[in-house]
Amino acid sequence: DAGVIQSPRHEVTEMGQEVTLRCKPISGHDYLFWYRQTMMRGLELLIYFNNNVPIDDSGMPEDRFSAKMPNASFSTLKIQPSEPRDSAVYFCASSLEGQGEKLFFGSGTQLSVL
Amino acid sequence: AQKITQTQPGMFVQEKEAVTLDCTYDTSDPSYGLFWYKQPSSGEMIFLIYQGSYDQQNATEGRYSLNFQKARKSANLVISASQLGDSAMYFCAMREGTLNTGFQKLVFGTGTRLLVSP
């Protein structure tokens, strides 16, 4: 079975540009999470969805960040406008209720904002 | 206050030996879950092992075991018979509450870098 799929694997952009990160969760999973990993702050939960509905977005750093999940098999995390301090690895993860102890992570998107 | 504390930034172990990675946690919720994840240099996060707060037995998954000491609020990961491929970052994480009460955030520690030498 395919795992969580993220794209792109690497993204280099200039300050002020819009960045869209994409995620396809494991089929059948009903929870989807977006995490950000930096050296300074470690792994932070940005937002999570249950059955495509955003449940907790308190980790989203500011209004420049937005996330959507239009259907059960696709989610996006958008940064507009991007800033150098947004440079990080962004992970998407999914899980299934009843197996909530196991988060399955994608390979991450390495974002560099110049 | 830190929810999850990993006090060892780095650990060294020789191949075939056992190693313990420390993790302490802080919660007032009686229901919680503890996890360990491995992050190799390639970057992906790999689930290793899970321990529920009500589980009577320590969790085991192959060469991985979780030494759960509830009163001390510790959840150390023990890797037996270390292999070169075990070299990676290891993260301890905690989930408070249960899915029935609303999924809570999975909070991660700062990680321990393990280096296995031949």
PDB file of C-alpha atoms in Angstrom:
ATOM      1  CA  ASP A   1       0.000   0.000   0.000  1.00  0.00           C
ATOM      2  CA  ALA A   2       1.187   3.520  -0.736  1.00  0.00           C
ATOM      3  CA  GLY A   3       2.096   5.621   2.263  1.00  0.00           C
ATOM      4  CA  VAL A   4       1.472   9.314   2.764  1.00  0.00           C
ATOM      5  CA  ILE A   5       2.618  11.125  -0.345  1.00  0.00           C
ATOM      6  CA  GLN A   6       3.883  14.677  -0.242  1.00  0.00           C
ATOM      7  CA  SER A   7       4.939  16.955  -3.025  1.00  0.00           C
ATOM      8  CA  PRO A   8       7.169  18.607  -3.844  1.00  0.00           C
ATOM      9  CA  ARG A   9      10.065  16.970  -2.055  1.00  0.00           C
ATOM     10  CA  HIS A  10      12.047  20.191  -2.169  1.00  0.00           C
ATOM     11  CA  GLU A  11      10.887  23.746  -2.794  1.00  0.00           C
ATOM     12  CA  VAL A  12      13.087  26.790  -3.172  1.00  0.00           C
ATOM     13  CA  THR A  13      11.353  30.111  -3.566  1.00  0.00           C
ATOM     14  CA  GLU A  14      11.911  33.781  -3.086  1.00  0.00           C
ATOM     15  CA  MET A  15      10.504  35.857  -0.284  1.00  0.00           C
ATOM     16  CA  GLY A  16       7.030  37.099  -1.089  1.00  0.00           C
ATOM     17  CA  GLN A  17       6.102  34.242  -3.360  1.00  0.00           C
ATOM     18  CA  GLU A  18       3.191  31.914  -2.770  1.00  0.00           C
ATOM     19  CA  VAL A  19       4.066  28.349  -1.822  1.00  0.00           C
ATOM     20  CA  THR A  20       1.705  25.391  -1.964  1.00  0.00           C
ATOM     21  CA  LEU A  21       2.553  22.088  -0.373  1.00  0.00           C
ATOM     22  CA  ARG A  22       0.512  19.026  -1.205  1.00  0.00           C
ATOM     23  CA  CYS A  23      -0.376  15.858   0.618  1.00  0.00           C
ATOM     24  CA  LYS A  24      -2.186  12.651  -0.201  1.00  0.00           C
ATOM     25  CA  PRO A  25      -2.995  10.678   2.962  1.00  0.00           C
ATOM     26  CA  ILE A  26      -3.199   6.931   3.194  1.00  0.00           C
ATOM     27  CA  SER A  27      -6.455   5.749   1.699  1.00  0.00           C
ATOM     28  CA  GLY A  28      -9.111   5.268   4.360  1.00  0.00           C
ATOM     29  CA  HIS A  29      -7.396   7.359   6.995  1.00  0.00           C
ATOM     30  CA  ASP A  30      -9.707   9.940   8.530  1.00  0.00           C
ATOM     31  CA  TYR A  31      -7.197  12.174  10.294  1.00  0.00           C
ATOM     32  CA  LEU A  32      -4.657  14.366   8.549  1.00  0.00           C
ATOM     33  CA  PHE A  33      -1.989  16.467  10.217  1.00  0.00           C
ATOM     34  CA  TRP A  34       0.445  19.116   9.066  1.00  0.00           C
ATOM     35  CA  TYR A  35       3.659  19.447  11.073  1.00  0.00           C
ATOM     36  CA  ARG A  36       6.623  21.757  10.692  1.00  0.00           C
ATOM     37  CA  GLN A  37      10.140  20.816  11.774  1.00  0.00           C
ATOM     38  CA  THR A  38      12.900  23.331  12.457  1.00  0.00           C
ATOM     39  CA  MET A  39      16.126  23.100  14.393  1.00  0.00           C
ATOM     40  CA  MET A  40      14.983  25.795  16.800  1.00  0.00           C
ATOM     41  CA  ARG A  41      11.442  24.637  17.523  1.00  0.00           C
ATOM     42  CA  GLY A  42      11.522  20.940  16.708  1.00  0.00           C
ATOM     43  CA  LEU A  43       8.308  19.350  15.455  1.00  0.00           C
ATOM     44  CA  GLU A  44       5.251  21.551  15.750  1.00  0.00           C
ATOM     45  CA  LEU A  45       1.690  20.651  14.882  1.00  0.00           C
ATOM     46  CA  LEU A  46       0.237  23.300  12.610  1.00  0.00           C
ATOM     47  CA  ILE A  47      -3.257  22.003  11.937  1.00  0.00           C
ATOM     48  CA  TYR A  48      -5.199  18.772  11.772  1.00  0.00           C
ATOM     49  CA  PHE A  49      -8.333  17.599  10.008  1.00  0.00           C
ATOM     50  CA  ASN A  50     -10.859  14.915  10.824  1.00  0.00           C
ATOM     51  CA  ASN A  51     -12.996  13.700   7.954  1.00  0.00           C
ATOM     52  CA  ASN A  52     -11.820  16.686   5.900  1.00  0.00           C
ATOM     53  CA  VAL A  53     -12.909  19.196   8.556  1.00  0.00           C
ATOM     54  CA  PRO A  54     -10.264  21.360  10.267  1.00  0.00           C
ATOM     55  CA  ILE A  55     -10.366  20.582  13.968  1.00  0.00           C
ATOM     56  CA  ASP A  56      -7.512  22.528  15.480  1.00  0.00           C
ATOM     57  CA  ASP A  57      -5.534  25.195  13.668  1.00  0.00           C
ATOM     58  CA  SER A  58      -4.101  26.841  16.759  1.00  0.00           C
ATOM     59  CA  GLY A  59      -0.609  25.902  15.661  1.00  0.00           C
ATOM     60  CA  MET A  60      -0.816  27.849  12.412  1.00  0.00           C
ATOM     61  CA  PRO A  61       1.730  30.620  12.946  1.00  0.00           C
ATOM     62  CA  GLU A  62      -0.125  33.467  11.269  1.00  0.00           C
ATOM     63  CA  ASP A  63      -2.610  34.420   8.624  1.00  0.00           C
ATOM     64  CA  ARG A  64      -0.076  33.866   5.897  1.00  0.00           C
ATOM     65  CA  PHE A  65      -0.616  30.151   6.436  1.00  0.00           C
ATOM     66  CA  SER A  66      -3.742  28.373   5.293  1.00  0.00           C
ATOM     67  CA  ALA A  67      -4.659  24.726   4.864  1.00  0.00           C
ATOM     68  CA  LYS A  68      -7.462  23.003   3.032  1.00  0.00           C
ATOM     69  CA  MET A  69      -8.715  19.494   2.624  1.00  0.00           C
ATOM     70  CA  PRO A  70     -11.236  19.495  -0.215  1.00  0.00           C
ATOM     71  CA  ASN A  71     -11.635  15.727  -0.132  1.00  0.00           C
ATOM     72  CA  ALA A  72     -10.470  12.668   1.749  1.00  0.00           C
ATOM     73  CA  SER A  73      -7.489  12.103  -0.490  1.00  0.00           C
ATOM     74  CA  PHE A  74      -5.931  15.526  -0.783  1.00  0.00           C
ATOM     75  CA  SER A  75      -4.778  18.415   1.355  1.00  0.00           C
ATOM     76  CA  THR A  76      -2.791  21.566   0.750  1.00  0.00           C
ATOM     77  CA  LEU A  77      -0.814  23.887   2.962  1.00  0.00           C
ATOM     78  CA  LYS A  78      -0.342  27.322   1.467  1.00  0.00           C
ATOM     79  CA  ILE A  79       1.959  30.116   2.543  1.00  0.00           C
ATOM     80  CA  GLN A  80       1.281  33.503   1.020  1.00  0.00           C
ATOM     81  CA  PRO A  81       3.448  35.539   1.083  1.00  0.00           C
ATOM     82  CA  SER A  82       6.374  33.379   2.100  1.00  0.00           C
ATOM     83  CA  GLU A  83       9.174  34.667   4.322  1.00  0.00           C
ATOM     84  CA  PRO A  84      12.682  33.334   5.028  1.00  0.00           C
ATOM     85  CA  ARG A  85      11.635  32.302   8.543  1.00  0.00           C
ATOM     86  CA  ASP A  86       9.169  29.866   6.988  1.00  0.00           C
ATOM     87  CA  SER A  87      12.097  27.745   5.831  1.00  0.00           C
ATOM     88  CA  ALA A  88      11.611  24.319   7.402  1.00  0.00           C
ATOM     89  CA  VAL A  89      10.623  20.758   6.662  1.00  0.00           C
ATOM     90  CA  TYR A  90       6.867  20.395   6.440  1.00  0.00           C
ATOM     91  CA  PHE A  91       5.421  16.977   7.177  1.00  0.00           C
ATOM     92  CA  CYS A  92       2.012  15.638   6.455  1.00  0.00           C
ATOM     93  CA  ALA A  93       0.775  12.665   8.476  1.00  0.00           C
ATOM     94  CA  SER A  94      -2.392  10.619   8.563  1.00  0.00           C
ATOM     95  CA  SER A  95      -4.023   8.190  10.943  1.00  0.00           C
ATOM     96  CA  LEU A  96      -7.133   6.136  11.344  1.00  0.00           C
ATOM     97  CA  GLU A  97      -9.533   6.425  14.259  1.00  0.00           C
ATOM     98  CA  GLY A  98      -9.100   3.389  16.435  1.00  0.00           C
ATOM     99  CA  GLN A  99      -5.467   3.294  15.449  1.00  0.00           C
ATOM    100  CA  GLY A 100      -4.812   6.839  16.525  1.00  0.00           C
ATOM    101  CA  GLU A 101      -1.636   5.878  18.234  1.00  0.00           C
ATOM    102  CA  LYS A 102       0.041   5.454  14.893  1.00  0.00           C
ATOM    103  CA  LEU A 103       0.696   8.508  12.797  1.00  0.00           C
ATOM    104  CA  PHE A 104       2.049   7.698   9.380  1.00  0.00           C
ATOM    105  CA  PHE A 105       4.254  10.471   8.069  1.00  0.00           C
ATOM    106  CA  GLY A 106       5.079  11.479   4.551  1.00  0.00           C
ATOM    107  CA  SER A 107       8.656  12.103   3.478  1.00  0.00           C
ATOM    108  CA  GLY A 108       8.290  15.821   4.072  1.00  0.00           C
ATOM    109  CA  THR A 109       8.799  18.907   1.942  1.00  0.00           C
ATOM    110  CA  GLN A 110      12.037  20.793   2.481  1.00  0.00           C
ATOM    111  CA  LEU A 111      11.106  24.462   1.985  1.00  0.00           C
ATOM    112  CA  SER A 112      13.735  27.122   1.530  1.00  0.00           C
ATOM    113  CA  VAL A 113      12.625  30.730   1.242  1.00  0.00           C
ATOM    114  CA  LEU A 114      15.416  32.999   0.055  1.00  0.00           C
TER     115      LEU A 114
ATOM    116  CA  ALA B   1       6.685  23.627  30.949  1.00  0.00           C
ATOM    117  CA  GLN B   2       8.037  21.008  28.623  1.00  0.00           C
ATOM    118  CA  LYS B   3       5.573  18.230  28.012  1.00  0.00           C
ATOM    119  CA  ILE B   4       8.197  15.848  26.715  1.00  0.00           C
ATOM    120  CA  THR B   5      11.830  15.956  27.776  1.00  0.00           C
ATOM    121  CA  GLN B   6      14.665  14.117  26.099  1.00  0.00           C
ATOM    122  CA  THR B   7      17.819  14.984  28.000  1.00  0.00           C
ATOM    123  CA  GLN B   8      20.295  13.181  25.750  1.00  0.00           C
ATOM    124  CA  PRO B   9      21.111  15.200  22.644  1.00  0.00           C
ATOM    125  CA  GLY B  10      23.396  12.416  21.440  1.00  0.00           C
ATOM    126  CA  MET B  11      24.157   8.816  22.259  1.00  0.00           C
ATOM    127  CA  PHE B  12      26.839   6.435  21.048  1.00  0.00           C
ATOM    128  CA  VAL B  13      26.615   2.674  21.077  1.00  0.00           C
ATOM    129  CA  GLN B  14      28.597  -0.128  19.592  1.00  0.00           C
ATOM    130  CA  GLU B  15      26.996  -2.513  17.174  1.00  0.00           C
ATOM    131  CA  LYS B  16      25.192  -5.448  18.829  1.00  0.00           C
ATOM    132  CA  GLU B  17      24.972  -3.702  22.163  1.00  0.00           C
ATOM    133  CA  ALA B  18      21.769  -2.474  23.792  1.00  0.00           C
ATOM    134  CA  VAL B  19      21.042   1.219  24.263  1.00  0.00           C
ATOM    135  CA  THR B  20      18.447   3.137  26.260  1.00  0.00           C
ATOM    136  CA  LEU B  21      17.113   6.491  25.114  1.00  0.00           C
ATOM    137  CA  ASP B  22      15.522   8.524  27.872  1.00  0.00           C
ATOM    138  CA  CYS B  23      12.165  10.254  27.805  1.00  0.00           C
ATOM    139  CA  THR B  24      10.197  11.878  30.588  1.00  0.00           C
ATOM    140  CA  TYR B  25       6.797  13.442  30.223  1.00  0.00           C
ATOM    141  CA  ASP B  26       4.475  15.747  32.068  1.00  0.00           C
ATOM    142  CA  THR B  27       0.711  15.499  32.042  1.00  0.00           C
ATOM    143  CA  SER B  28      -2.202  15.644  34.436  1.00  0.00           C
ATOM    144  CA  ASP B  29      -4.455  13.733  32.067  1.00  0.00           C
ATOM    145  CA  PRO B  30      -5.011  10.142  33.250  1.00  0.00           C
ATOM    146  CA  SER B  31      -5.388   8.988  29.675  1.00  0.00           C
ATOM    147  CA  TYR B  32      -2.460   9.486  27.355  1.00  0.00           C
ATOM    148  CA  GLY B  33      -0.295   7.721  24.835  1.00  0.00           C
ATOM    149  CA  LEU B  34       3.446   7.647  24.416  1.00  0.00           C
ATOM    150  CA  PHE B  35       5.259   7.087  21.133  1.00  0.00           C
ATOM    151  CA  TRP B  36       8.702   6.747  19.723  1.00  0.00           C
ATOM    152  CA  TYR B  37       9.565   7.722  16.195  1.00  0.00           C
ATOM    153  CA  LYS B  38      12.782   7.278  14.260  1.00  0.00           C
ATOM    154  CA  GLN B  39      14.035   9.838  11.765  1.00  0.00           C
ATOM    155  CA  PRO B  40      16.948   8.623   9.645  1.00  0.00           C
ATOM    156  CA  SER B  41      19.100  11.014   7.651  1.00  0.00           C
ATOM    157  CA  SER B  42      16.725  10.667   4.717  1.00  0.00           C
ATOM    158  CA  GLY B  43      14.217  12.647   6.769  1.00  0.00           C
ATOM    159  CA  GLU B  44      11.107  10.519   7.007  1.00  0.00           C
ATOM    160  CA  MET B  45       9.466   9.867  10.357  1.00  0.00           C
ATOM    161  CA  ILE B  46       9.034   6.189  11.133  1.00  0.00           C
ATOM    162  CA  PHE B  47       6.701   4.966  13.872  1.00  0.00           C
ATOM    163  CA  LEU B  48       8.461   2.532  16.206  1.00  0.00           C
ATOM    164  CA  ILE B  49       6.392   1.785  19.265  1.00  0.00           C
ATOM    165  CA  TYR B  50       3.384   2.903  21.287  1.00  0.00           C
ATOM    166  CA  GLN B  51       2.450   2.668  24.974  1.00  0.00           C
ATOM    167  CA  GLY B  52      -0.964   3.551  26.333  1.00  0.00           C
ATOM    168  CA  SER B  53      -1.222   4.939  29.841  1.00  0.00           C
ATOM    169  CA  TYR B  54      -3.520   2.106  30.900  1.00  0.00           C
ATOM    170  CA  ASP B  55      -1.446  -0.654  29.344  1.00  0.00           C
ATOM    171  CA  GLN B  56      -0.275  -3.065  32.012  1.00  0.00           C
ATOM    172  CA  GLN B  57       2.601  -4.483  30.040  1.00  0.00           C
ATOM    173  CA  ASN B  58       5.545  -2.645  28.561  1.00  0.00           C
ATOM    174  CA  ALA B  59       5.217  -2.392  24.803  1.00  0.00           C
ATOM    175  CA  THR B  60       7.584  -4.366  22.602  1.00  0.00           C
ATOM    176  CA  GLU B  61       8.109  -4.361  18.842  1.00  0.00           C
ATOM    177  CA  GLY B  62      10.926  -6.615  17.709  1.00  0.00           C
ATOM    178  CA  ARG B  63      14.198  -5.154  18.962  1.00  0.00           C
ATOM    179  CA  TYR B  64      12.393  -2.155  20.433  1.00  0.00           C
ATOM    180  CA  SER B  65      10.870  -2.088  23.880  1.00  0.00           C
ATOM    181  CA  LEU B  66       9.453   0.733  25.908  1.00  0.00           C
ATOM    182  CA  ASN B  67      10.373   0.843  29.584  1.00  0.00           C
ATOM    183  CA  PHE B  68       7.242   2.498  30.965  1.00  0.00           C
ATOM    184  CA  GLN B  69       7.491   3.717  34.541  1.00  0.00           C
ATOM    185  CA  LYS B  70       4.249   5.514  35.175  1.00  0.00           C
ATOM    186  CA  ALA B  71       4.978   6.810  38.661  1.00  0.00           C
ATOM    187  CA  ARG B  72       8.227   8.326  37.451  1.00  0.00           C
ATOM    188  CA  LYS B  73       6.596   9.561  34.238  1.00  0.00           C
ATOM    189  CA  SER B  74       9.258   8.028  32.108  1.00  0.00           C
ATOM    190  CA  ALA B  75       8.998   6.145  28.848  1.00  0.00           C
ATOM    191  CA  ASN B  76      12.479   5.108  27.831  1.00  0.00           C
ATOM    192  CA  LEU B  77      13.140   3.351  24.542  1.00  0.00           C
ATOM    193  CA  VAL B  78      15.393   0.311  24.691  1.00  0.00           C
ATOM    194  CA  ILE B  79      16.985  -0.908  21.481  1.00  0.00           C
ATOM    195  CA  SER B  80      18.521  -4.326  21.834  1.00  0.00           C
ATOM    196  CA  ALA B  81      21.305  -5.634  19.602  1.00  0.00           C
ATOM    197  CA  SER B  82      21.974  -2.294  17.893  1.00  0.00           C
ATOM    198  CA  GLN B  83      22.569  -2.294  14.164  1.00  0.00           C
ATOM    199  CA  LEU B  84      24.340   0.264  11.981  1.00  0.00           C
ATOM    200  CA  GLY B  85      20.984   1.108  10.441  1.00  0.00           C
ATOM    201  CA  ASP B  86      19.720   2.257  13.822  1.00  0.00           C
ATOM    202  CA  SER B  87      21.800   5.421  13.511  1.00  0.00           C
ATOM    203  CA  ALA B  88      19.184   8.172  13.382  1.00  0.00           C
ATOM    204  CA  MET B  89      17.312  10.780  15.386  1.00  0.00           C
ATOM    205  CA  TYR B  90      14.802   9.351  17.821  1.00  0.00           C
ATOM    206  CA  PHE B  91      11.808  11.323  18.997  1.00  0.00           C
ATOM    207  CA  CYS B  92       9.601  10.650  21.976  1.00  0.00           C
ATOM    208  CA  ALA B  93       6.064  11.983  21.715  1.00  0.00           C
ATOM    209  CA  MET B  94       2.907  12.125  23.808  1.00  0.00           C
ATOM    210  CA  ARG B  95      -0.764  12.311  23.007  1.00  0.00           C
ATOM    211  CA  GLU B  96      -3.052  13.484  25.775  1.00  0.00           C
ATOM    212  CA  GLY B  97      -6.634  12.318  25.986  1.00  0.00           C
ATOM    213  CA  THR B  98      -8.262   9.703  23.817  1.00  0.00           C
ATOM    214  CA  LEU B  99      -9.879   9.805  20.454  1.00  0.00           C
ATOM    215  CA  ASN B 100     -13.272   9.617  22.135  1.00  0.00           C
ATOM    216  CA  THR B 101     -12.616  12.870  23.964  1.00  0.00           C
ATOM    217  CA  GLY B 102     -11.317  14.592  20.931  1.00  0.00           C
ATOM    218  CA  PHE B 103      -7.970  13.979  19.368  1.00  0.00           C
ATOM    219  CA  GLN B 104      -5.288  15.875  21.178  1.00  0.00           C
ATOM    220  CA  LYS B 105      -2.056  17.134  19.811  1.00  0.00           C
ATOM    221  CA  LEU B 106       0.874  14.809  19.492  1.00  0.00           C
ATOM    222  CA  VAL B 107       3.683  16.702  21.227  1.00  0.00           C
ATOM    223  CA  PHE B 108       7.261  15.778  20.378  1.00  0.00           C
ATOM    224  CA  GLY B 109      10.465  15.985  22.355  1.00  0.00           C
ATOM    225  CA  THR B 110      13.615  17.544  20.951  1.00  0.00           C
ATOM    226  CA  GLY B 111      15.075  14.212  19.951  1.00  0.00           C
ATOM    227  CA  THR B 112      18.192  12.149  20.618  1.00  0.00           C
ATOM    228  CA  ARG B 113      20.714  11.457  17.901  1.00  0.00           C
ATOM    229  CA  LEU B 114      21.936   7.868  18.090  1.00  0.00           C
ATOM    230  CA  LEU B 115      25.149   6.821  16.423  1.00  0.00           C
ATOM    231  CA  VAL B 116      25.901   3.130  16.147  1.00  0.00           C
ATOM    232  CA  SER B 117      29.555   2.313  15.518  1.00  0.00           C
ATOM    233  CA  PRO B 118      30.946  -0.910  14.053  1.00  0.00           C
TER     234      PRO B 118
END
